[in-house]
Coordinates of C-alpha atoms and ligand atoms in Angstrom, one line a residue:
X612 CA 17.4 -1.3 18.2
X613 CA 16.6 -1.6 22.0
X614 CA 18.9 1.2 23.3
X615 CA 16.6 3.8 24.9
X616 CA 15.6 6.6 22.1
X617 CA 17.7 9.4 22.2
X618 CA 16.1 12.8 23.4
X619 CA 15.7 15.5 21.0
X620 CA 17.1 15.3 17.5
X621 CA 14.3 15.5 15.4
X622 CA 15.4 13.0 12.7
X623 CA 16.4 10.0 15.2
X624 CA 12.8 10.0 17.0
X625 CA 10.2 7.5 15.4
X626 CA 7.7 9.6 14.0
X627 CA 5.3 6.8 15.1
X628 CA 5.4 4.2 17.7
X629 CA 3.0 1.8 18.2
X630 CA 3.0 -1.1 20.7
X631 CA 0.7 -3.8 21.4
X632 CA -2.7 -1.7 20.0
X633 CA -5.7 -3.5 20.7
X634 CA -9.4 -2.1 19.5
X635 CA -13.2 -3.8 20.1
X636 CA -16.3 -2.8 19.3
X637 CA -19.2 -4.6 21.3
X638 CA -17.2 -8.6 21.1
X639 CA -15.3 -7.7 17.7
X640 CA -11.9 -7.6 18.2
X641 CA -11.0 -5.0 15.2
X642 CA -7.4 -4.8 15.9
X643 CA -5.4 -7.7 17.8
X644 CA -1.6 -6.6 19.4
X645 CA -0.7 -3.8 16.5
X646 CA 3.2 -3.3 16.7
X647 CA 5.0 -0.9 14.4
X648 CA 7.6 2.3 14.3
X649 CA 7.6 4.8 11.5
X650 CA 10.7 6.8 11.1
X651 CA 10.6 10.5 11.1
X652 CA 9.3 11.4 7.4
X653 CA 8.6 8.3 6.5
X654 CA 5.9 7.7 4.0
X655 CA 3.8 4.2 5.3
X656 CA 1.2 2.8 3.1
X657 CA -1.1 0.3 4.8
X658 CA -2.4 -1.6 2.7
X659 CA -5.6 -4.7 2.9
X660 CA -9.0 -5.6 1.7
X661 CA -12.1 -4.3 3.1
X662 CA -12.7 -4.4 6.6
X663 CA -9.5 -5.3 8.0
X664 CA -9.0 -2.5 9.9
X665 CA -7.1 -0.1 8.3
X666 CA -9.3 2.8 9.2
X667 CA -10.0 2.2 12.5
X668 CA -6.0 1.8 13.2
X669 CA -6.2 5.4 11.7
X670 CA -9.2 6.7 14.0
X671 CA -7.2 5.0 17.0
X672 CA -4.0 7.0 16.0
X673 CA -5.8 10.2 15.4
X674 CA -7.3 9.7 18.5
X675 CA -11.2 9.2 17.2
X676 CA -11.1 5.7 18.8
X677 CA -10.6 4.6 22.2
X678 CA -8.5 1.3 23.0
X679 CA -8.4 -1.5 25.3
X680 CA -4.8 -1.8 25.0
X681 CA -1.4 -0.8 24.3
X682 CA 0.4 2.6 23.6
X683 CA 0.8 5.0 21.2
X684 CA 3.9 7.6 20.3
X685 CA 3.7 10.2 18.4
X686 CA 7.2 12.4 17.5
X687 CA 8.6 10.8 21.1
X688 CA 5.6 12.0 22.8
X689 CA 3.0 9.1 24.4
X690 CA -0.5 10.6 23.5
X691 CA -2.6 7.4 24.5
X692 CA -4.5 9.2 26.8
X693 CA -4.3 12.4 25.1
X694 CA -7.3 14.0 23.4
X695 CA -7.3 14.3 19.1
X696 CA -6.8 18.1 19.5
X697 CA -3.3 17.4 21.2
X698 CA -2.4 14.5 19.3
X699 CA -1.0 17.0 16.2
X700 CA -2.2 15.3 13.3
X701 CA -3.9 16.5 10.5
X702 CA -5.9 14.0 8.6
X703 CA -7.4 13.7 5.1
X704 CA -10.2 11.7 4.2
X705 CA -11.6 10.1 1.4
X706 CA -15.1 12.7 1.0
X707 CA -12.7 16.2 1.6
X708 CA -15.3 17.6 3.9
X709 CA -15.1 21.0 2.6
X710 CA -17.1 23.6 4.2
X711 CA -19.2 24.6 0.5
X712 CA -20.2 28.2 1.7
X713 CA -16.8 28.7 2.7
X714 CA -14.6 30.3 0.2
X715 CA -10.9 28.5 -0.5
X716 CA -9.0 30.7 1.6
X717 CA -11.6 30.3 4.9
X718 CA -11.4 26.4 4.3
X719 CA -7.7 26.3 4.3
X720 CA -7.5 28.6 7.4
X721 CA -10.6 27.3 9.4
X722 CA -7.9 24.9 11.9
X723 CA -5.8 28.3 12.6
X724 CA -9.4 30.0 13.5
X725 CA -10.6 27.3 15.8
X726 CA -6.9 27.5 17.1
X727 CA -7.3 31.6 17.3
X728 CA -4.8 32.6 15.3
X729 CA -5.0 36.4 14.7
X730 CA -6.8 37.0 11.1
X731 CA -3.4 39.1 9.6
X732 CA -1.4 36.2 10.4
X733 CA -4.5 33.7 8.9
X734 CA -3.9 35.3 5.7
X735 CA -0.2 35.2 5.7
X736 CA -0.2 31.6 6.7
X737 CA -3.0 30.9 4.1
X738 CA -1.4 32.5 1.3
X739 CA 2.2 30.7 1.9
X740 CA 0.3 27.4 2.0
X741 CA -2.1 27.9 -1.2
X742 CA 1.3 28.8 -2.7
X743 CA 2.4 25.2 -1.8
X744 CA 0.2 23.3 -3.4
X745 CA -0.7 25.7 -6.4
X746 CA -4.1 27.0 -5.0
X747 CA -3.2 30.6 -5.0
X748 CA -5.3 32.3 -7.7
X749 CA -8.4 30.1 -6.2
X750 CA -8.8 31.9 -2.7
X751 CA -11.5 33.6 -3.2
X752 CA -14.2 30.5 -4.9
X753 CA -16.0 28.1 -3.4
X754 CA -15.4 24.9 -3.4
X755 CA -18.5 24.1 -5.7
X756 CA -16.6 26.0 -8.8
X757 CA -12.9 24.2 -8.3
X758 CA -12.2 20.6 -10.0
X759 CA -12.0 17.2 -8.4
X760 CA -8.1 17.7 -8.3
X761 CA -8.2 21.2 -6.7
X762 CA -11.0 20.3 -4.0
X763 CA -8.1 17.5 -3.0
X764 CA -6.0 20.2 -3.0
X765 CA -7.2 22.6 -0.6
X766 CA -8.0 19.4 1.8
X767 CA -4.1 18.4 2.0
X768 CA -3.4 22.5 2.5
X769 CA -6.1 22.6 5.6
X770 CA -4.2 19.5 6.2
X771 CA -0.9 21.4 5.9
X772 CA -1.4 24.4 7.3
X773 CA -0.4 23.7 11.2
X774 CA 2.5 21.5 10.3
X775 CA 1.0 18.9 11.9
X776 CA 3.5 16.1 13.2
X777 CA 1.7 13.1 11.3
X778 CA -0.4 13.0 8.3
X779 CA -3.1 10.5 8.3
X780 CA -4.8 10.1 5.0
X781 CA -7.6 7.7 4.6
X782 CA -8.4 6.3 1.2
X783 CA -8.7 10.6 -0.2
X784 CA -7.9 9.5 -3.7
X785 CA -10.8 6.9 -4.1
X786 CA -13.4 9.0 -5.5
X787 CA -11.1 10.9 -8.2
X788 CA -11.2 8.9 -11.7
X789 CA -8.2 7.3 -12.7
X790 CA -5.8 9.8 -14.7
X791 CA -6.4 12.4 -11.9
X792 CA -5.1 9.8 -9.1
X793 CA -2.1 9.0 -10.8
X794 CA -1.5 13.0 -10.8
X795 CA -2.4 13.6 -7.0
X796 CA -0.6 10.4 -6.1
X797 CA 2.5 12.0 -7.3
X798 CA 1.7 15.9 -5.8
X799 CA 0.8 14.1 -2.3
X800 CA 4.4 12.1 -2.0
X801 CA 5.9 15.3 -3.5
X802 CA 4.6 17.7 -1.0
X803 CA 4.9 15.5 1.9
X804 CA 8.4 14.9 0.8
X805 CA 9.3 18.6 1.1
X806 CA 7.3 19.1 4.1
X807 CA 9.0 15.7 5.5
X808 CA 6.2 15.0 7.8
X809 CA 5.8 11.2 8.7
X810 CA 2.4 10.0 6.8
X811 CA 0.3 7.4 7.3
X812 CA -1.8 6.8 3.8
X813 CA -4.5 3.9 3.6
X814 CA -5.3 2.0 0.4
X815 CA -7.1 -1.2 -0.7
X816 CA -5.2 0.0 -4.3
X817 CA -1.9 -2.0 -4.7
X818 CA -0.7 0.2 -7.4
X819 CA -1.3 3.3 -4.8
X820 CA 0.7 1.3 -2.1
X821 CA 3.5 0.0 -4.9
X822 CA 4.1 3.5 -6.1
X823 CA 3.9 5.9 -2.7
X824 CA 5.1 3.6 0.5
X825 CA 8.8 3.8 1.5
X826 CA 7.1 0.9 3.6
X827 CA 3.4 -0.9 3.1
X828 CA 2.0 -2.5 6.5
X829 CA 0.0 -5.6 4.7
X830 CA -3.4 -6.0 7.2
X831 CA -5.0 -9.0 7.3
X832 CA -8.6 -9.0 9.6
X833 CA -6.9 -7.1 12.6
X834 CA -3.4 -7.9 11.9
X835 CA -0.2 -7.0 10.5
X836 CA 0.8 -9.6 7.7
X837 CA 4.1 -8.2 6.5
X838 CA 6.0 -5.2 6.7
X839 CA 8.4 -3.8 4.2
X840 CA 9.8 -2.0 1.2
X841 CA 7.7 -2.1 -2.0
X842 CA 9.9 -4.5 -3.4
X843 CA 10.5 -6.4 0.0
X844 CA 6.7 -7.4 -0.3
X845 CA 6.6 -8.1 -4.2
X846 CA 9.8 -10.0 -4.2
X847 CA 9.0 -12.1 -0.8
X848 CA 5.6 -11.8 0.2
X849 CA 5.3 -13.2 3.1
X850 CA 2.3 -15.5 2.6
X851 CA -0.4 -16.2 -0.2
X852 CA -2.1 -13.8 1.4
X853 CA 0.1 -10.9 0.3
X854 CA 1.1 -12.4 -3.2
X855 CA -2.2 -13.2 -4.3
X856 CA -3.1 -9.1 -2.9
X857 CA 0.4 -7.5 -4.8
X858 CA 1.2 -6.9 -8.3
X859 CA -0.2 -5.9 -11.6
X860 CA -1.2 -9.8 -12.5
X861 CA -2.9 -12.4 -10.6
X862 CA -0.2 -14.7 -9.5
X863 CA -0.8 -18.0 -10.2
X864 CA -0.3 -21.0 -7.7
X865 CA 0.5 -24.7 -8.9
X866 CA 0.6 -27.7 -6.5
X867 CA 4.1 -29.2 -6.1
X868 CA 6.1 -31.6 -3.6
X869 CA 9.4 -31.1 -2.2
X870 CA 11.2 -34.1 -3.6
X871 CA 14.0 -36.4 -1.6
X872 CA 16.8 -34.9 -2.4
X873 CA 15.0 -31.4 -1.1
X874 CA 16.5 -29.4 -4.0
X875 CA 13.4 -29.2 -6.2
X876 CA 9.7 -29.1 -6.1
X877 CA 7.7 -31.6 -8.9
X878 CA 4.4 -30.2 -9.9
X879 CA 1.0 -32.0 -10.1
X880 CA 2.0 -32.4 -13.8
X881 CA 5.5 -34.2 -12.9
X882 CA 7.2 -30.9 -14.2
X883 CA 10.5 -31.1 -11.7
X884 CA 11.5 -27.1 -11.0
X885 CA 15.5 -26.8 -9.6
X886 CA 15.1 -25.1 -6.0
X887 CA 18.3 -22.3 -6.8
X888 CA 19.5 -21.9 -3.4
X889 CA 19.0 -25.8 -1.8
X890 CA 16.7 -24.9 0.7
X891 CA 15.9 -27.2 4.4
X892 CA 12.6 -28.1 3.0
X893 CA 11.6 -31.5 4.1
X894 CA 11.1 -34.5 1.4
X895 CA 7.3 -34.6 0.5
X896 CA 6.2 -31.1 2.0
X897 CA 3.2 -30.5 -0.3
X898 CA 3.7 -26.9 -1.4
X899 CA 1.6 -24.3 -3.4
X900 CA 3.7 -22.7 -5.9
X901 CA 3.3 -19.0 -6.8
X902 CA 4.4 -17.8 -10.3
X903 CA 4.0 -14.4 -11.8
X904 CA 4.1 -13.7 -15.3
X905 CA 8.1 -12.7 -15.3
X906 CA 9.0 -16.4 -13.9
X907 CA 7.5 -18.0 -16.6
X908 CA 8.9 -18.2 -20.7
X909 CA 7.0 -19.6 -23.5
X910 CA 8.6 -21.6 -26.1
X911 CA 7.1 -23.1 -29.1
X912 CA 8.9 -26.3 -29.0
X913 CA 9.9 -28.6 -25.9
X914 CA 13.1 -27.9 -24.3
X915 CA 15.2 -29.8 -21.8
X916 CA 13.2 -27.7 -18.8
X917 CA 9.9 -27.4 -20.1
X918 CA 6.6 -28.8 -19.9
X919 CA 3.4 -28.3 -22.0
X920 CA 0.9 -26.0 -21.7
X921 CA -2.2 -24.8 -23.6
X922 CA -2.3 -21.2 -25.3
X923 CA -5.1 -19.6 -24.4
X924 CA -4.9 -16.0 -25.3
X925 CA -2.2 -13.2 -25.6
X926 CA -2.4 -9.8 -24.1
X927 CA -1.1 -7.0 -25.6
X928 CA 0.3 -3.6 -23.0
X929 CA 2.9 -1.8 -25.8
X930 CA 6.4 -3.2 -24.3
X931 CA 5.2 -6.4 -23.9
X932 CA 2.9 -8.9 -24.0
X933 CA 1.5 -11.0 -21.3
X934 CA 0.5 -14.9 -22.3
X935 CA -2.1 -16.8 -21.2
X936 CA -2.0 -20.2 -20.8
X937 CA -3.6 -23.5 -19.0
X938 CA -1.9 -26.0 -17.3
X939 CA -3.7 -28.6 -15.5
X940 CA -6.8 -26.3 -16.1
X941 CA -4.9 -23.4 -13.8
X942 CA -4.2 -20.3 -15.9
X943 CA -0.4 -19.7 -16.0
X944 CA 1.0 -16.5 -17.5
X945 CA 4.1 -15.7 -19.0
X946 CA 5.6 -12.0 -19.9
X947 CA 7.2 -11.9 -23.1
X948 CA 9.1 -8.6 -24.2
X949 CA 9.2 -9.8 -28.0
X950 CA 5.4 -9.4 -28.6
X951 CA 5.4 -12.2 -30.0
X952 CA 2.1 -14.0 -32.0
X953 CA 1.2 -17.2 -30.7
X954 CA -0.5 -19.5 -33.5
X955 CA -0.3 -23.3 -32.2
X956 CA -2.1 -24.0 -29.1
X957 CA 0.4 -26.7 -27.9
X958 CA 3.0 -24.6 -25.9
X959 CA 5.8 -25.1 -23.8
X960 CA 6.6 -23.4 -20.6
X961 CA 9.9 -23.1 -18.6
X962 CA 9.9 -22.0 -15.2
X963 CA 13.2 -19.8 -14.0
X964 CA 13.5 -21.4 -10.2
X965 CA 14.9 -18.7 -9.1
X966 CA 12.1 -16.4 -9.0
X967 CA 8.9 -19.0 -7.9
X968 CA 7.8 -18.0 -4.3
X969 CA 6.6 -21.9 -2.1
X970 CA 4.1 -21.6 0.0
X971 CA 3.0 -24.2 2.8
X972 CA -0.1 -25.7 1.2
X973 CA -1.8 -25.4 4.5
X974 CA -0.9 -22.6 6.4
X975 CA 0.3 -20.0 3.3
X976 CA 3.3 -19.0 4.6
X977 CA 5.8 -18.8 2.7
X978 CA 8.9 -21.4 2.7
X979 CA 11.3 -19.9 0.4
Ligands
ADP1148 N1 -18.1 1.8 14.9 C1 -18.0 0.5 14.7 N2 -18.7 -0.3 15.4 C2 -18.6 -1.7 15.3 N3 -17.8 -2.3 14.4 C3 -17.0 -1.5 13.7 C4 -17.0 -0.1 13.7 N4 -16.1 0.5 12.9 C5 -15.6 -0.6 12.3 N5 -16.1 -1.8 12.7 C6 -15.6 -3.1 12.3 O1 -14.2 -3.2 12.5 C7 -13.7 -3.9 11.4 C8 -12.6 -3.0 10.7 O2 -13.3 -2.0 10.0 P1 -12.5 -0.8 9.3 O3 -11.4 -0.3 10.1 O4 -13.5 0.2 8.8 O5 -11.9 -1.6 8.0 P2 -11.3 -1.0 6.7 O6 -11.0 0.5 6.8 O7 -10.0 -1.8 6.5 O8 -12.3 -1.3 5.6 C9 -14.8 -4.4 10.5 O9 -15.2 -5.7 10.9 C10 -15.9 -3.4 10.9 O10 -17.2 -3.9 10.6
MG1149 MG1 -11.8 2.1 5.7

């Protein structure tokens, strides 16, 4: 990882590099010490509630922003200093900013006029992009008479048309209604996979990050939570932070102790959960512990691992249902692939201890 990065070869240079990327504005700091490397292609979701940054590390990548600290690479080339204009990203926003007296082919071509480009080769280059992304019958309408999904459209092919180096897309599915996102969520990853240019796509929308990231960056008020895989940051979240921000279900937290021995955690109810790998935990840490629905089984009657619970209310998604019940007034759910009808109120509920994520009660971080 620390040998120097090798000149040319495309593929082995991180599309983006960025190291120790401070931001303020007037006192606030809006970004604190930002370190990260894309890989060439690679699609990076980052991902965090309002406010927390996520644009302006965007704006300070494009080059919209100044900084008062740290360095950024773009393709091997250090464009800190360098103005947007030679930074070569294209970037897509949330409102498309269309030109509406423009017609679709003079939107898509308007970077190659700023840039000069002679008008025969406009057209050529237009009319191999709109081909791209399924546009090519619209060239000659206006923006006003194209669909929701269409107007998106001819923003990723403006976006397209220079082969930028880096795509930065800020939140440009927000405004489309839900069936239409799932659809341009899938055309976006698809294009940008053929076109393999490294992107940068910002969400608040889980599912959004879930479903495109190769990687999500997790922000948290200036800073970078967790990195990692879809899976990396729904199987280990890093903190409560992140588990309580990822997955289709709230996850719910209990309150627990480490015990003596240091091989299980005892919930506020006295429920005594098997730690599966014996973990360095000290006796008596007082723990939060997170559950989502799949680490949790409802039984009718008691078993040698379970405790009791109170039914509250089933929900029903097709494949399965998800079960809502109380313990200790907290709601605990439980997934159940049978569908099955709940009737009797008293329930029991075993926890598998392989899949409950500890957090330190204070600080959130996680311990497992
Ligand atoms: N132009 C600005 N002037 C002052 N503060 C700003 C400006 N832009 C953003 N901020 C502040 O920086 C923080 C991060 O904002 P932003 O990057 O827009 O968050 P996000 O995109 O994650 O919602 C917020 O506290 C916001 O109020
Ligand atoms: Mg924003």
């Amino acid at each position: 990882m620390l040998q120097p990065a090798l000149p040319a070869a495309g593929h082995q240079t991180p599309g983006l590099t960025l190291s120790g990327i401070r931001k303020e504005y007037a006192g606030i700091t809006a970004l604190h010490a930002i370190d990260f490397e894309a890989k060439n292609g690679e699609f990076i979701v980052i991902l965090g509630p309002s406010g927390c940054g996520k644009s302006t590390l965007l704006r300070v990548i494009a080059g919209l922003e100044d900084i008062q600290g740290g360095t950024i690479t773009i393709n091997g080339k250090e464009v800190t200093h360098q103005a947007p204009r030679n930074r070569d990203c294209a970037m897509v926003f949330q409102s498309y900013a269309l030109y509406p007296h423009l017609s679709v082919a003079d939107n898509i071509g308007y970077p190659l006029r700023i840039a000069g480009v002679a008008r025969s080769e406009r057209r050529r280059l237009v009319e191999e992009t709109a081909r791209i992304v399924d546009l090519l019958p619209y060239l000659d309408r206006k923006p006003a008479n194209l669909s929701g999904g269409q107007r998106q459209r001819v923003a990723m092919a403006r976006a397209i048309i220079r082969r930028p180096a880096l795509f930065l897309f800020d939140e440009p599915l927000s405004n489309l209604d839900a069936r239409l996102r799932v659809i341009m969520r899938a055309e976006i990853r698809q294009l940008q996979e053929r076109l393999k240019v490294t992107a940068i796509f910002v969400t608040h929308d889980q599912v959004e990050a879930m479903t495109m990231a190769d990687r999500i960056i997790v922000m948290r008020a200036g800073k970078i939570e967790q990195v990692g895989t879809p899976s990396d940051i729904y199987e280990r979240p890093a903190s409560r932070y992140v588990a309580e921000f990822v997955g289709g279900q709230p996850m719910s937290f209990l309150q627990g102790e480490i015990t003596a021995t240091g091989d299980a955690v005892v919930l506020s109810n006295q429920a005594r959960i098997p730690l599966v790998e014996p973990m360095l935990l000290a006796a008596g840490t007082r723990v939060d512990v997170g559950l989502r629905a799949e680490a949790v089984q409802l039984h009718l009657a008691p078993g040698p691992r379970t405790f009791s619970a109170r039914f509250r209310f089933s929900e029903y998604l097709g494949a399965a249902k998800i079960h809502h019940s109380t313990v200790d007034e907290v709601a605990v759910l439980s997934f159940d692939s049978t569908c099955g009808d709940i009737r009797d109120p008293n329930v029991h509920l075993e926890i598998e201890g392989s899949k409950i994520h500890l957090f330190d009660r204070e600080s959130g971080v996680r311990l497992n």
